[in-house]
PDB file of C-alpha atoms in Angstrom:
ATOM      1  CA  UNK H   1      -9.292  -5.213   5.387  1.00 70.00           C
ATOM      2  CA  UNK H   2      -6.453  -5.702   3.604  1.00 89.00           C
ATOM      3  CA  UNK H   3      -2.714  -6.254   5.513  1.00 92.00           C
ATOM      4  CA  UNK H   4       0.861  -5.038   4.075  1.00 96.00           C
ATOM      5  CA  UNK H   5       4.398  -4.524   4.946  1.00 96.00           C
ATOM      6  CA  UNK H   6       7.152  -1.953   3.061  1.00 98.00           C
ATOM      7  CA  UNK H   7      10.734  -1.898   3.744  1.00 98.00           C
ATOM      8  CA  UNK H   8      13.247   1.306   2.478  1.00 98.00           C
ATOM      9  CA  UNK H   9      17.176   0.507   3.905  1.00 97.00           C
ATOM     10  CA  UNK H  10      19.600  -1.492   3.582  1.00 97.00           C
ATOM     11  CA  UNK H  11      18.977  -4.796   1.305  1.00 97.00           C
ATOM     12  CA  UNK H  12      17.198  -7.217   3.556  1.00 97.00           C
ATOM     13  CA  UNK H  13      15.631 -10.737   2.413  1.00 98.00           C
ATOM     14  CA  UNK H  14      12.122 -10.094   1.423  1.00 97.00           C
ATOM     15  CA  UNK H  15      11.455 -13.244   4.747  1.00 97.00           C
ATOM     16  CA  UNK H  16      12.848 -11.179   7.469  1.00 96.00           C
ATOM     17  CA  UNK H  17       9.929  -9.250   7.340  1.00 95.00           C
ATOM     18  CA  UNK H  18       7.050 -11.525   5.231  1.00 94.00           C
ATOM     19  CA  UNK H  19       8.288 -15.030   6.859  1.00 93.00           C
ATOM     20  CA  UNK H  20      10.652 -14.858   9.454  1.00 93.00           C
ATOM     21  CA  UNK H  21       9.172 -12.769  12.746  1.00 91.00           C
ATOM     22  CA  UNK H  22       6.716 -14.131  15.300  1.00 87.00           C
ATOM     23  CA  UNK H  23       3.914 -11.832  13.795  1.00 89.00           C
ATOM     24  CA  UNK H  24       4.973 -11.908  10.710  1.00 88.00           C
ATOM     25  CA  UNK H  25       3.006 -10.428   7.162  1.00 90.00           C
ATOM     26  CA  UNK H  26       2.168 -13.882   6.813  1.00 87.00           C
ATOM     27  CA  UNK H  27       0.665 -14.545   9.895  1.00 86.00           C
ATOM     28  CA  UNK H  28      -1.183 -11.467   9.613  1.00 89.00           C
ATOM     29  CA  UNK H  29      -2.665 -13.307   6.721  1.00 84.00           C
ATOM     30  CA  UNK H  30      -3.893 -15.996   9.145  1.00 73.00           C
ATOM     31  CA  UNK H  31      -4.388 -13.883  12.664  1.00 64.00           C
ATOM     32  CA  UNK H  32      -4.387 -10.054  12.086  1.00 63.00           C
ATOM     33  CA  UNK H  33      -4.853  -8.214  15.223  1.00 58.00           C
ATOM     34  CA  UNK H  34      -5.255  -4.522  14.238  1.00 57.00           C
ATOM     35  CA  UNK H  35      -8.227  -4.701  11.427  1.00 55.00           C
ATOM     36  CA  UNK H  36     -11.856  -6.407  11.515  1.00 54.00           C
ATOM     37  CA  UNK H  37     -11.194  -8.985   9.147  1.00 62.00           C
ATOM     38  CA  UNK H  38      -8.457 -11.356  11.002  1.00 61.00           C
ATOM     39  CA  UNK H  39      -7.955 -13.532   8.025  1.00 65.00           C
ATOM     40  CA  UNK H  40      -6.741 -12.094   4.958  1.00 63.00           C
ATOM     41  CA  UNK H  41      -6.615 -14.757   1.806  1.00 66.00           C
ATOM     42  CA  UNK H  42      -7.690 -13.380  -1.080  1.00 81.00           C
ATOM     43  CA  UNK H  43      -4.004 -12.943  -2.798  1.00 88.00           C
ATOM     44  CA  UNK H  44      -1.456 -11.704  -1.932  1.00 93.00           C
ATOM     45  CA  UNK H  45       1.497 -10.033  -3.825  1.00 96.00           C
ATOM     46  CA  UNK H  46       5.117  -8.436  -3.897  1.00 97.00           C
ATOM     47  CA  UNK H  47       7.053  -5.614  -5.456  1.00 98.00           C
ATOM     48  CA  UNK H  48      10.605  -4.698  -5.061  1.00 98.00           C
ATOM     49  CA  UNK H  49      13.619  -2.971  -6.335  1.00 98.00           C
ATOM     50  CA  UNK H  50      16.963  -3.776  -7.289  1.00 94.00           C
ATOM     51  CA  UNK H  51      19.284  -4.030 -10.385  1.00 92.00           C
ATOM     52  CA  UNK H  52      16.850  -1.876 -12.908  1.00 96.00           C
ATOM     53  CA  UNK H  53      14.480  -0.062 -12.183  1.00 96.00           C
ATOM     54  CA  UNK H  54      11.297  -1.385 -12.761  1.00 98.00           C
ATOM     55  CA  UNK H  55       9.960  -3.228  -9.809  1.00 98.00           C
ATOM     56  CA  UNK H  56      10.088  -7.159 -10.026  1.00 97.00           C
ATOM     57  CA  UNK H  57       6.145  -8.156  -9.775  1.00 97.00           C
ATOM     58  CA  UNK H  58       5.041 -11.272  -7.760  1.00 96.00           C
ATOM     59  CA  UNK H  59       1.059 -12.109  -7.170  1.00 96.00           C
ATOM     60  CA  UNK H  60      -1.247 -15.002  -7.308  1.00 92.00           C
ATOM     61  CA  UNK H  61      -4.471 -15.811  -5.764  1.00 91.00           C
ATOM     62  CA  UNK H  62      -3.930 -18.338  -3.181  1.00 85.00           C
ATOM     63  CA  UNK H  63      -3.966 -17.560   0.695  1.00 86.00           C
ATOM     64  CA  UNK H  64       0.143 -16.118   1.328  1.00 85.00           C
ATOM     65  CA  UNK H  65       0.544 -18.826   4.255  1.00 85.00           C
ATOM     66  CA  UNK H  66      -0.462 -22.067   1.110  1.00 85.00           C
ATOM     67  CA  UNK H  67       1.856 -20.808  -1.530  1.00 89.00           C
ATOM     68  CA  UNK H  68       5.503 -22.588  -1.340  1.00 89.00           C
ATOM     69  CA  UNK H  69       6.469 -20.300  -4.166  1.00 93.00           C
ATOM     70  CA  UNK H  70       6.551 -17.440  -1.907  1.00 92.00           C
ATOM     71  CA  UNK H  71       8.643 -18.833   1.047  1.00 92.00           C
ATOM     72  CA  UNK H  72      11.311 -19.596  -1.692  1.00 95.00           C
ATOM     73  CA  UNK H  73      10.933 -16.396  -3.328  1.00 95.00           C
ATOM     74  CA  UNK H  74      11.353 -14.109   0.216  1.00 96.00           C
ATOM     75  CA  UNK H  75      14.068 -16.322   1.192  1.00 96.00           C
ATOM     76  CA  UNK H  76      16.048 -15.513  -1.757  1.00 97.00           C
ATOM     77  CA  UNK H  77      15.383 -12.221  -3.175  1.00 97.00           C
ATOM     78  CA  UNK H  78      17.207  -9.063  -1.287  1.00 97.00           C
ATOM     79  CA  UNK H  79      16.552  -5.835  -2.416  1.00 98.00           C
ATOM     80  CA  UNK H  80      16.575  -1.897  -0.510  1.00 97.00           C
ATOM     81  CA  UNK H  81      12.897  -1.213  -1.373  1.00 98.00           C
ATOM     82  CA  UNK H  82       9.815  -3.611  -1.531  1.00 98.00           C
ATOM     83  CA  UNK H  83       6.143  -3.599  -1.084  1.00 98.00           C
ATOM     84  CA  UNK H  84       4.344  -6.560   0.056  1.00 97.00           C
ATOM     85  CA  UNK H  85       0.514  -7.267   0.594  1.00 93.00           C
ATOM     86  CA  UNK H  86      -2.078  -9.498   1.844  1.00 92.00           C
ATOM     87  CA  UNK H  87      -5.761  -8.800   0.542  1.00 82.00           C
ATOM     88  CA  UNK H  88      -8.717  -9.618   2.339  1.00 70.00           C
ATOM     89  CA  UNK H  89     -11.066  -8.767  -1.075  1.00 64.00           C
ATOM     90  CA  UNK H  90     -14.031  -5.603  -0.239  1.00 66.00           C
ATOM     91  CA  UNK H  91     -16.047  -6.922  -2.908  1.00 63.00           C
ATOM     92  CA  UNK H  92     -14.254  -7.484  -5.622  1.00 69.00           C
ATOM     93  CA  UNK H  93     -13.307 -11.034  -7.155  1.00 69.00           C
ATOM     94  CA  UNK H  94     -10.330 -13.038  -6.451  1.00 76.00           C
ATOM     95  CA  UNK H  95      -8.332 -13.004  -9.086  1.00 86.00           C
ATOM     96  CA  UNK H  96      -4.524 -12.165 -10.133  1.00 92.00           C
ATOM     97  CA  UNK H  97      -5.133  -8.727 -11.570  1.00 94.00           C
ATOM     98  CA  UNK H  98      -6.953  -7.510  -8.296  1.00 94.00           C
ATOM     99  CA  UNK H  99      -4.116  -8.146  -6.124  1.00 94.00           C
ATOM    100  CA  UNK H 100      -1.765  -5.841  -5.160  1.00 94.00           C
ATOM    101  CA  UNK H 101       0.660  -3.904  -5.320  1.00 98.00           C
ATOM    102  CA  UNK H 102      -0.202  -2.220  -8.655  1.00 98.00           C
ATOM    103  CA  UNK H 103       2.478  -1.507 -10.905  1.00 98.00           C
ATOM    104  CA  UNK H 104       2.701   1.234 -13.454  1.00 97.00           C
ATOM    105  CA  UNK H 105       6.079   2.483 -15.159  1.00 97.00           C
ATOM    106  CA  UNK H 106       8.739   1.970 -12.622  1.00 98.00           C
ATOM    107  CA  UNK H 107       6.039   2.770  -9.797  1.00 98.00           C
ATOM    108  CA  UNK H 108       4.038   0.550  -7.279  1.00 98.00           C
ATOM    109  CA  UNK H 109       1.121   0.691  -4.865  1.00 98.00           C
ATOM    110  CA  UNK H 110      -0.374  -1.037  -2.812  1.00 98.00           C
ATOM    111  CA  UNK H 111      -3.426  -0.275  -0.205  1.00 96.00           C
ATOM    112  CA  UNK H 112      -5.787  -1.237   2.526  1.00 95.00           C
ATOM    113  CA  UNK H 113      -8.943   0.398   2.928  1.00 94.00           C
ATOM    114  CA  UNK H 114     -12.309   1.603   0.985  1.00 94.00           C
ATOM    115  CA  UNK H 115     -13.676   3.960  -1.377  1.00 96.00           C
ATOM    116  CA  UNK H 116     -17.788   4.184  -0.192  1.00 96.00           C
ATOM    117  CA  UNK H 117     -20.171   2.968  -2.700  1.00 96.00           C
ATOM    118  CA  UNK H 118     -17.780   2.575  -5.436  1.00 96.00           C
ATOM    119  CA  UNK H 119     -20.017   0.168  -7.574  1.00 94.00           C
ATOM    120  CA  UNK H 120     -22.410   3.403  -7.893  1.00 96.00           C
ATOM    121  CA  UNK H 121     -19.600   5.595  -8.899  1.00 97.00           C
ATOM    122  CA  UNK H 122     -17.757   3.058 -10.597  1.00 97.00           C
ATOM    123  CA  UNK H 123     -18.517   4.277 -13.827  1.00 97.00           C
ATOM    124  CA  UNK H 124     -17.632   7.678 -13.436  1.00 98.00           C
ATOM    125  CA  UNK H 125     -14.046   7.143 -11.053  1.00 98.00           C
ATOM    126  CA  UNK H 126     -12.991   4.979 -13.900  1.00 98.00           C
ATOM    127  CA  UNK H 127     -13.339   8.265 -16.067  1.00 98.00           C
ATOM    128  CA  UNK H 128     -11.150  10.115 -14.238  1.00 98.00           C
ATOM    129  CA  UNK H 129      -7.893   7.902 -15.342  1.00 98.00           C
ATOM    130  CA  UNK H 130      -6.492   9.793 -18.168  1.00 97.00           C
ATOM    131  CA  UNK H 131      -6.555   8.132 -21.310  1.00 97.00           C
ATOM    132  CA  UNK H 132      -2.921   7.416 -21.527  1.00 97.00           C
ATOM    133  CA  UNK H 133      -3.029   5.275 -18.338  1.00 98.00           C
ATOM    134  CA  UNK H 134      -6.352   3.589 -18.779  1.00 98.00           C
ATOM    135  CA  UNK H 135      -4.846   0.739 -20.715  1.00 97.00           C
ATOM    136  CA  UNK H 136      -3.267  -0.468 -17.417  1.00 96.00           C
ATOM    137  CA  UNK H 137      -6.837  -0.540 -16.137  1.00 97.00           C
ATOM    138  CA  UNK H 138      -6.371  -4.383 -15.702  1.00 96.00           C
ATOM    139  CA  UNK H 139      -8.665  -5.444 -12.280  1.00 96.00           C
ATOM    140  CA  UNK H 140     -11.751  -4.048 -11.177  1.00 94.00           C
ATOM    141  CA  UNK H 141     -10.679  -2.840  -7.545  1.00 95.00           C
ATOM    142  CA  UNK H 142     -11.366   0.903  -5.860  1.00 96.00           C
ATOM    143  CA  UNK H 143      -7.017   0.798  -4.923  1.00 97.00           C
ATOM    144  CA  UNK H 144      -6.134   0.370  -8.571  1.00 98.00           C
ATOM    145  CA  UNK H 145      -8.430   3.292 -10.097  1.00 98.00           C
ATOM    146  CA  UNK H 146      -6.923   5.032  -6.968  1.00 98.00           C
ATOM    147  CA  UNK H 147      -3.692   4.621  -8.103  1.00 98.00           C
ATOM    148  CA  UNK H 148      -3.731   5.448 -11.937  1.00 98.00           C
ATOM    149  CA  UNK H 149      -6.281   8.740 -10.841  1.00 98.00           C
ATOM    150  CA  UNK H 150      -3.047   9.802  -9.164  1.00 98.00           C
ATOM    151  CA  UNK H 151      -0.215   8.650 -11.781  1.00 98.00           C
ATOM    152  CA  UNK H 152      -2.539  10.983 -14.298  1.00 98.00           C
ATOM    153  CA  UNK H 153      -2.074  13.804 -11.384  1.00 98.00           C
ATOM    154  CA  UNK H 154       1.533  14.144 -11.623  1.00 98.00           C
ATOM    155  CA  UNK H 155       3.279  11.679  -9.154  1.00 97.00           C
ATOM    156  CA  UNK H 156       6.291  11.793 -11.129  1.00 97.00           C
ATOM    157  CA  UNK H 157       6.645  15.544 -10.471  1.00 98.00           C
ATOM    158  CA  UNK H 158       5.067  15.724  -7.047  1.00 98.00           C
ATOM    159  CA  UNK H 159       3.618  12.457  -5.411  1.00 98.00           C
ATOM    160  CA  UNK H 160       1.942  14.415  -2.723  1.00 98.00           C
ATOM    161  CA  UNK H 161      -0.103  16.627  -4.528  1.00 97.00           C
ATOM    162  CA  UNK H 162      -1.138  13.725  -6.761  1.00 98.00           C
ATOM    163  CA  UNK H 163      -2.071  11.893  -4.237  1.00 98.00           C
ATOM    164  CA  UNK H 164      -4.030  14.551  -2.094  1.00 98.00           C
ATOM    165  CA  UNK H 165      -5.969  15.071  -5.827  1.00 97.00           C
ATOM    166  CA  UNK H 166      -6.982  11.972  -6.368  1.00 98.00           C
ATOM    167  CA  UNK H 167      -8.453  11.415  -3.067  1.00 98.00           C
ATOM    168  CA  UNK H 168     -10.046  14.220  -2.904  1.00 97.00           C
ATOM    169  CA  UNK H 169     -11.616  13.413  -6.627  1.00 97.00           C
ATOM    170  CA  UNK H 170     -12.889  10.080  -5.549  1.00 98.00           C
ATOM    171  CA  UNK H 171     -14.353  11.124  -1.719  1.00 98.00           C
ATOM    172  CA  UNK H 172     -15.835  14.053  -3.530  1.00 97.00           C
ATOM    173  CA  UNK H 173     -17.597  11.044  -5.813  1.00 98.00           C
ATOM    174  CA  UNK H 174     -18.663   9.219  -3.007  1.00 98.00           C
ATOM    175  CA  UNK H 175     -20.069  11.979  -0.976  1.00 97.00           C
ATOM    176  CA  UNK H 176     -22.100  12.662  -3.917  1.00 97.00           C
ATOM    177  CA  UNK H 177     -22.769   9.458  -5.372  1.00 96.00           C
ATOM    178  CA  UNK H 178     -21.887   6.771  -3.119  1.00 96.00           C
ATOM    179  CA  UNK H 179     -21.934   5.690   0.167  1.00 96.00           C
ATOM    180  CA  UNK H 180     -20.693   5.979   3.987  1.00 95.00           C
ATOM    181  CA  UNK H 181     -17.631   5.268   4.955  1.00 96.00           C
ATOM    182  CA  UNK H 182     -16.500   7.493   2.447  1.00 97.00           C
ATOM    183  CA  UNK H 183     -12.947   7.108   2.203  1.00 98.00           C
ATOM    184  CA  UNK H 184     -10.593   5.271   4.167  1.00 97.00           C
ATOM    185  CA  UNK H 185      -7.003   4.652   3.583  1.00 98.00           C
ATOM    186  CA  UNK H 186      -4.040   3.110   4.079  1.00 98.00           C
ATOM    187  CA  UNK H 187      -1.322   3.244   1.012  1.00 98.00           C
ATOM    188  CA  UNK H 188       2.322   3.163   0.138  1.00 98.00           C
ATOM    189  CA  UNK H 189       4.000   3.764  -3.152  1.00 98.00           C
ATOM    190  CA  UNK H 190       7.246   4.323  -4.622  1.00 98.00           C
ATOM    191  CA  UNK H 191       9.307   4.886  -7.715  1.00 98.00           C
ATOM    192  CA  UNK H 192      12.173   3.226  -6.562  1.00 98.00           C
ATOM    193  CA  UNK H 193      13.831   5.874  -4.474  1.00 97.00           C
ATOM    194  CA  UNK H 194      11.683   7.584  -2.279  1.00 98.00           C
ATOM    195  CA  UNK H 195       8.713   5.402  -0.082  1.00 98.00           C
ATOM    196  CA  UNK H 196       5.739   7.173   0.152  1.00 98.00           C
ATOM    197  CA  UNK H 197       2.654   6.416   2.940  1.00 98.00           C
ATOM    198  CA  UNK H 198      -0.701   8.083   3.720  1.00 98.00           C
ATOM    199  CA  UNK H 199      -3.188   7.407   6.703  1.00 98.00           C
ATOM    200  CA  UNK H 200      -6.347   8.887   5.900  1.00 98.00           C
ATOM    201  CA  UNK H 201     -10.585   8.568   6.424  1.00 98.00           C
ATOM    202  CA  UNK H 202     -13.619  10.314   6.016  1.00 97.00           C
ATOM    203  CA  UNK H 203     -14.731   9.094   9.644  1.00 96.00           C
ATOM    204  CA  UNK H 204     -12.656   8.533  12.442  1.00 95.00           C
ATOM    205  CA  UNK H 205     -11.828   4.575  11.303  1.00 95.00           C
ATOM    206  CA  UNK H 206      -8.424   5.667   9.496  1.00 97.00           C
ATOM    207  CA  UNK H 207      -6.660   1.729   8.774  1.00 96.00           C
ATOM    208  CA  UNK H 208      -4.444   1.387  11.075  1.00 96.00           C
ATOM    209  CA  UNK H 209      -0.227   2.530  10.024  1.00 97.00           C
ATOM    210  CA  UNK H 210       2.820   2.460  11.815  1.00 97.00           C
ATOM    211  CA  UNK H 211       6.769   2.639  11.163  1.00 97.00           C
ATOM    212  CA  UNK H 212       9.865   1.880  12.754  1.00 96.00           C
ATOM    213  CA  UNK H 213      13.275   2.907  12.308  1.00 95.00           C
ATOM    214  CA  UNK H 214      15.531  -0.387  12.680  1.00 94.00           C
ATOM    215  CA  UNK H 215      18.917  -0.087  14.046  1.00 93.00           C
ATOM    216  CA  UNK H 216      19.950  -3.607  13.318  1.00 93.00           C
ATOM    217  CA  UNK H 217      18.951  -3.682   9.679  1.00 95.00           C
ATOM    218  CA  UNK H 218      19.733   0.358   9.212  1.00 96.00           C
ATOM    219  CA  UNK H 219      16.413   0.886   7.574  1.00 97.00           C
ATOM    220  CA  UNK H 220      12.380   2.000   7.805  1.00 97.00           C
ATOM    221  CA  UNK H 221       9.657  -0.751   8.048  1.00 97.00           C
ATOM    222  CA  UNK H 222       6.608   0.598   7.334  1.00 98.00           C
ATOM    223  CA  UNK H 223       3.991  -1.752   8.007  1.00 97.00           C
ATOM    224  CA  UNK H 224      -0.441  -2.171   8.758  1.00 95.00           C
ATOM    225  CA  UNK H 225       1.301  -3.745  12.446  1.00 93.00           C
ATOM    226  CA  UNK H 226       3.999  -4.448  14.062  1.00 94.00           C
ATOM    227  CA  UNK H 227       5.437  -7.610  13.052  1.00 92.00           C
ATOM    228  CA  UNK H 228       7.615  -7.580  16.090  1.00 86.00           C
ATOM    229  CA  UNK H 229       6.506  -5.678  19.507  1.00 71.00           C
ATOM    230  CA  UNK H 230       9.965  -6.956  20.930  1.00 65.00           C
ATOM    231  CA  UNK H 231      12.098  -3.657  20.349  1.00 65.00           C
ATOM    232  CA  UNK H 232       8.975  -1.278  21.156  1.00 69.00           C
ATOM    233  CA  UNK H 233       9.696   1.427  19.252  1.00 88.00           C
ATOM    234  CA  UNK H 234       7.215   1.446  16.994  1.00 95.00           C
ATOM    235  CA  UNK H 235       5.639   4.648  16.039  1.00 96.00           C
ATOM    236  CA  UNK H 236       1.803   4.921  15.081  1.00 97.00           C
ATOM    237  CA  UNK H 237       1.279   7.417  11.904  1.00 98.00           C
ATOM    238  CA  UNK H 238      -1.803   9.824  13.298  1.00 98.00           C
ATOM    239  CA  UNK H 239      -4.659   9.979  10.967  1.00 98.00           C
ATOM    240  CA  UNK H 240      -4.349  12.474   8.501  1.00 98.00           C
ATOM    241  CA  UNK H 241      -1.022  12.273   7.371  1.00 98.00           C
ATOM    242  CA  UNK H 242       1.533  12.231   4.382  1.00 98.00           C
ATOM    243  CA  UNK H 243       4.943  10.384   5.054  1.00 98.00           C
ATOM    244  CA  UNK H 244       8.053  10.438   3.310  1.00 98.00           C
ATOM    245  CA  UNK H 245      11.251   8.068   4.041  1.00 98.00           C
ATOM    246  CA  UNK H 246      14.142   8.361   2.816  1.00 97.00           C
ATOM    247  CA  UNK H 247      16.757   5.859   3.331  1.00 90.00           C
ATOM    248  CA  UNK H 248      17.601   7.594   6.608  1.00 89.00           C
ATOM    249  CA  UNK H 249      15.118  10.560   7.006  1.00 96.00           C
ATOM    250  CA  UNK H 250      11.402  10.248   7.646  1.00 98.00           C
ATOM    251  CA  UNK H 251       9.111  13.238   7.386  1.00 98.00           C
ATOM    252  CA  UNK H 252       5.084  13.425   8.242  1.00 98.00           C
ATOM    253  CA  UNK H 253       2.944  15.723   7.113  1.00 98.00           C
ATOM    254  CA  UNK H 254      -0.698  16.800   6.953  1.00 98.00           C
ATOM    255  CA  UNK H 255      -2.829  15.167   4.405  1.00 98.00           C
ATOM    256  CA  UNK H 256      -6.261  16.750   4.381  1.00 95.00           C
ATOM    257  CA  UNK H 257      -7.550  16.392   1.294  1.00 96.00           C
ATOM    258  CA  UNK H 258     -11.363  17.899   1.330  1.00 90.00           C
ATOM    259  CA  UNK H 259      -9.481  20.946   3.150  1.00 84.00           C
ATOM    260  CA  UNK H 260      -6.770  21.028  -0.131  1.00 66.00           C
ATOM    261  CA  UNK H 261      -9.974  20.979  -2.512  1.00 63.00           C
ATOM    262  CA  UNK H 262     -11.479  23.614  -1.096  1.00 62.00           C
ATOM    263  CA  UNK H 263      -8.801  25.595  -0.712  1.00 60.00           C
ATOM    264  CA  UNK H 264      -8.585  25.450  -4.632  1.00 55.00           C
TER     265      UNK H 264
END
């Protein structure tokens, strides 16, 4: 299982969070504590937001800890809003287009976590991207088909709803089609403004989610684990739920997305 950080603030170098702490994103990429799969070095990647507002896009393939490129990068680039990720691959192959976050239009996604089964339902997930996004079908991984299901939803207009859809569309695939664990995930996306995260399974095996308001840097880290247990205020998200963080406001609500399809 996959690892990631997000940060939504005040501009802070992309290493205070990715380099520079004692458990740091990239040590998760060597030791993770809080997921089955300690070592996560199938790619890696970075998003983030500052003068325009597109995201700036860096991924490769290499383990995060071997890549020189990145140290250089985080210790230079500032920005309010960024995504990173570690991948630890569910199947798929290791390549540059598989690795997140995902970037669409000015938004960007990233995710850690499982769709069941999804080489049996493949096929018909990938028909549920409308046509006007399926050009930026560019990997082969369950997060990215996740992600354009729910840009064809309507994030623009209401990222929530979206989002409950499109999980909803692909458990509902799995149940039928595919296999246990269902679903299980653990995402964040933005459009620049607003950071968006949902903790969410099928079982009781949600990934693992937590967030922190940080005095010092006057700003939310939202992260897979703590990179740093020394302030202890870290709050875990409970399975099940929608967040929303603003640069000063967070907000958590339900996200039951079966419960939301039946209801319609």
């Amino acid at each position: 299982m996959c690892r990631w950080a997000a940060w939504h603030g005040k501009p802070l170098f992309l290493s205070q969070i990715l380099t520079d702490p004692a458990h740091s994103l990239i040590h998760q990429s060597r030791e993770a504590s809080k997921c089955k799969t300690a070592i996560n070095a199938d790619g890696f990647g970075l998003a983030w937001y500052d003068q325009k507002p597109e995201p700036g896009q860096y991924r490769d393939v290499h383990p995060a800890w071997s890549d020189p490129n990145l140290q250089a990068l985080a210790d230079q680039v500032s920005a309010g809003l960024f995504l990173a990720h570690v991948r630890a691959s569910t199947g798929t192959a290791t390549s540059r287009n598989n690795c997140h976050p995902f970037v669409q239009g000015r938004w960007s996604f990233m995710h850690n976590g499982q769709i069941g089964g999804f080489d049996q339902i493949r096929r018909k997930a990938e028909a549920l991207i409308s046509d006007a996004l399926y050009p930026h079908r560019k990997g082969a991984t369950d997060s990215e088909v996740l992600f354009l299901i729910a840009a064809g939803l309507g994030l623009d207009d209401d990222p929530q709803s979206a989002m409950t859809a499109a999980v909803a569309a692909l458990e509902t695939l799995s149940r039928e089609n595919g296999t246990g664990p269902h679903m299980r995930i653990a995402a964040a996306f933005t459009r620049g403004e607003t950071l968006y995260a949902v903790r969410y399974a099928s079982d009781a095996l949600a990934p693992s989610l937590f967030y922190q308001w940080n005095e010092d840097w006057q700003g939310w880290a939202v992260v897979s684990e703590p990179y740093d247990t020394a302030l202890g205020n870290w709050t875990e998200v409970p399975k099940g739920s929608f967040c929303t963080f603003t640069k000063d406001t967070c907000r958590v609500e339900p996200f039951l997305p079966m419960q939301s399809k039946l209801a319609a």
